[in-house]
Amino acid sequence: TLLASLAPILLCPASVFGATVGGTLPGSTTWTLANSPYLVVSNVIVTSGVTLTIEPGAIVKLTNGVSITAQAGGTVDVQGSAEAPVQFMPMVGNNAWGNISASGNNSFVTIRHAEISRGGVSLGSQSTGLVEDSYVHDVTSAIVGNSARMVTMRRVHVNNYSETIFNSGTIVLAE
């Protein structure tokens, strides 16, 4: 019967298909492994006083050209671990997405234990960024700091890219 043929689909948890996300976050939000993958269909905007936390093991798939951006006073906090890195990847094939970025006074991006494929990290005006124990690959601009307050990078592997740029007074600590 039709119901019997649909039973495997109906019994699958929603997380098998992913949580569709995009737009301006209404408040602080946590993306968990349990609700992965997150399908980012439009730019995610993290405004002042708001934090987007991405827990260990979460999978984030982004469509063409979209980004996750902390505006002035906003924070993106990627909390991967050695045992459960966070994965950022294209939603479809090898298509490029945008960046994990911050721009504006007191905007922050922290990325720990993540694999970032086909997208980059961009830190703009007066932002602060930390990228450590991560792998950024297959992207044009891997890590960019343009007028950022401070960019710290530790144990970051970058592969198959065309540039990393730090300019306009960006202070960089690379270990």
Short mmCIF file of C-alpha atoms in Angstrom, two decimals:
data_model
loop_
_atom_site.label_atom_id
_atom_site.label_comp_id
_atom_site.label_asym_id
_atom_site.label_seq_id
_atom_site.Cartn_x
_atom_site.Cartn_y
_atom_site.Cartn_z
CA THR A 1 0.00 0.00 0.00
CA LEU A 2 0.95 3.63 -0.32
CA LEU A 3 1.23 4.07 3.47
CA ALA A 4 3.54 1.07 3.75
CA SER A 5 5.83 2.49 1.05
CA LEU A 6 5.97 5.88 2.81
CA ALA A 7 6.64 4.39 6.27
CA PRO A 8 10.46 4.60 6.02
CA ILE A 9 10.22 8.28 5.10
CA LEU A 10 7.65 9.07 7.79
CA LEU A 11 9.75 7.38 10.47
CA CYS A 12 12.94 9.30 9.67
CA PRO A 13 13.75 12.07 12.14
CA ALA A 14 13.60 15.63 10.78
CA SER A 15 17.37 15.97 11.26
CA VAL A 16 17.97 13.52 8.40
CA PHE A 17 16.67 16.19 6.02
CA GLY A 18 18.22 19.16 7.84
CA ALA A 19 17.06 22.41 9.32
CA THR A 20 16.61 25.20 6.76
CA VAL A 21 18.04 28.51 8.02
CA GLY A 22 18.67 32.03 6.75
CA GLY A 23 17.94 35.68 7.45
CA THR A 24 18.48 37.83 10.53
CA LEU A 25 18.60 35.85 13.77
CA PRO A 26 15.90 37.08 16.19
CA GLY A 27 18.11 36.33 19.21
CA SER A 28 21.02 34.19 20.33
CA THR A 29 20.82 30.80 18.63
CA THR A 30 22.59 27.45 18.89
CA TRP A 31 23.02 25.04 16.01
CA THR A 32 23.44 21.51 17.37
CA LEU A 33 24.73 18.22 16.02
CA ALA A 34 21.30 16.68 16.71
CA ASN A 35 19.56 19.07 14.29
CA SER A 36 22.25 18.86 11.59
CA PRO A 37 22.67 19.36 8.78
CA TYR A 38 21.81 23.07 8.69
CA LEU A 39 20.88 24.13 5.17
CA VAL A 40 21.73 27.82 4.79
CA VAL A 41 19.54 29.11 1.96
CA SER A 42 20.10 32.86 2.44
CA ASN A 43 22.59 35.05 4.30
CA VAL A 44 22.55 34.58 8.07
CA ILE A 45 22.90 37.92 9.88
CA VAL A 46 23.99 38.05 13.53
CA THR A 47 23.15 41.50 14.90
CA SER A 48 24.40 43.44 17.93
CA GLY A 49 24.08 41.55 21.20
CA VAL A 50 23.29 38.27 19.43
CA THR A 51 25.49 35.15 19.34
CA LEU A 52 25.29 32.27 16.90
CA THR A 53 26.87 29.23 18.57
CA ILE A 54 27.65 26.16 16.47
CA GLU A 55 28.26 23.07 18.58
CA PRO A 56 30.82 20.29 18.02
CA GLY A 57 30.02 17.95 15.15
CA ALA A 58 27.40 20.17 13.53
CA ILE A 59 27.25 20.14 9.73
CA VAL A 60 26.47 23.39 7.91
CA LYS A 61 25.70 23.30 4.17
CA LEU A 62 25.55 26.64 2.38
CA THR A 63 24.04 27.44 -0.99
CA ASN A 64 25.79 29.48 -3.68
CA GLY A 65 27.21 32.82 -2.51
CA VAL A 66 25.59 32.95 0.94
CA SER A 67 27.47 33.94 4.10
CA ILE A 68 27.18 33.90 7.87
CA THR A 69 27.93 37.44 9.09
CA ALA A 70 28.35 38.99 12.53
CA GLN A 71 27.53 42.69 12.36
CA ALA A 72 28.76 45.31 14.86
CA GLY A 73 28.33 43.80 18.32
CA GLY A 74 27.43 40.33 17.01
CA THR A 75 29.30 37.06 17.54
CA VAL A 76 29.73 33.83 15.59
CA ASP A 77 31.18 31.12 17.87
CA VAL A 78 32.12 27.83 16.20
CA GLN A 79 32.86 25.34 19.00
CA GLY A 80 34.14 22.26 17.20
CA SER A 81 36.39 19.79 18.98
CA ALA A 82 39.21 17.51 17.85
CA GLU A 83 36.81 14.57 18.15
CA ALA A 84 33.86 16.37 16.52
CA PRO A 85 34.87 19.19 14.16
CA VAL A 86 32.21 21.45 12.69
CA GLN A 87 31.90 21.08 8.92
CA PHE A 88 31.04 23.95 6.54
CA MET A 89 30.48 22.79 2.97
CA PRO A 90 28.56 23.57 -0.19
CA MET A 91 24.96 22.48 -0.29
CA VAL A 92 25.39 21.24 -3.86
CA GLY A 93 28.50 19.66 -5.35
CA ASN A 94 31.56 21.91 -5.50
CA ASN A 95 29.67 25.22 -5.65
CA ALA A 96 31.28 28.12 -3.83
CA TRP A 97 29.43 29.79 -0.99
CA GLY A 98 30.47 33.08 0.66
CA ASN A 99 32.24 33.59 4.00
CA ILE A 100 32.02 33.26 7.71
CA SER A 101 32.54 36.92 8.46
CA ALA A 102 32.45 39.79 10.91
CA SER A 103 32.48 43.52 10.30
CA GLY A 104 31.86 46.46 12.58
CA ASN A 105 32.97 47.52 16.02
CA ASN A 106 32.96 44.68 18.57
CA SER A 107 32.01 41.99 16.07
CA PHE A 108 33.62 38.62 16.66
CA VAL A 109 34.23 35.33 14.86
CA THR A 110 35.74 32.41 16.77
CA ILE A 111 36.35 29.20 14.85
CA ARG A 112 37.78 26.17 16.62
CA HIS A 113 38.17 22.73 15.05
CA ALA A 114 36.33 23.26 11.79
CA GLU A 115 36.65 22.16 8.20
CA ILE A 116 35.69 24.97 5.83
CA SER A 117 35.31 23.81 2.23
CA ARG A 118 34.55 26.11 -0.75
CA GLY A 119 34.04 29.20 1.47
CA GLY A 120 36.33 31.47 3.44
CA VAL A 121 36.76 33.58 6.56
CA SER A 122 36.54 37.37 6.23
CA LEU A 123 37.22 39.82 9.05
CA GLY A 124 36.37 43.43 8.26
CA SER A 125 36.37 46.83 9.92
CA GLN A 126 37.09 46.72 13.67
CA SER A 127 36.23 43.01 13.99
CA THR A 128 38.17 40.43 15.98
CA GLY A 129 38.77 36.89 14.80
CA LEU A 130 40.28 33.67 16.11
CA VAL A 131 40.75 30.66 13.84
CA GLU A 132 42.49 27.65 15.32
CA ASP A 133 42.88 23.92 14.71
CA SER A 134 40.99 24.23 11.43
CA TYR A 135 41.27 23.32 7.76
CA VAL A 136 40.24 25.87 5.07
CA HIS A 137 40.38 24.62 1.50
CA ASP A 138 39.26 24.88 -2.11
CA VAL A 139 38.44 28.58 -2.03
CA THR A 140 39.69 31.77 -3.66
CA SER A 141 40.20 33.96 -0.56
CA ALA A 142 40.85 31.62 2.36
CA ILE A 143 41.31 34.06 5.25
CA VAL A 144 41.05 37.83 4.87
CA GLY A 145 41.56 40.61 7.41
CA ASN A 146 40.72 44.08 6.10
CA SER A 147 40.85 46.82 8.76
CA ALA A 148 40.19 44.15 11.39
CA ARG A 149 41.14 44.95 14.95
CA MET A 150 42.93 41.61 15.51
CA VAL A 151 43.19 38.24 13.76
CA THR A 152 44.71 35.28 15.58
CA MET A 153 45.43 32.02 13.74
CA ARG A 154 46.84 28.88 15.35
CA ARG A 155 47.40 25.50 13.73
CA VAL A 156 45.37 26.36 10.62
CA HIS A 157 45.92 24.34 7.46
CA VAL A 158 45.03 26.14 4.22
CA ASN A 159 45.05 24.22 0.94
CA ASN A 160 44.08 24.86 -2.67
CA TYR A 161 43.44 28.61 -2.44
CA SER A 162 44.65 31.71 -4.28
CA GLU A 163 45.15 34.20 -1.45
CA THR A 164 45.07 35.25 2.14
CA ILE A 165 45.08 39.00 2.72
CA PHE A 166 45.77 41.12 5.79
CA ASN A 167 45.78 44.86 5.19
CA SER A 168 44.71 48.34 6.30
CA GLY A 169 46.15 48.10 9.80
CA THR A 170 44.99 44.59 10.65
CA ILE A 171 47.08 43.14 13.49
CA VAL A 172 47.81 39.46 12.87
CA LEU A 173 49.14 36.82 15.25
CA ALA A 174 49.95 33.60 13.38
CA GLU A 175 51.26 30.66 15.36
#
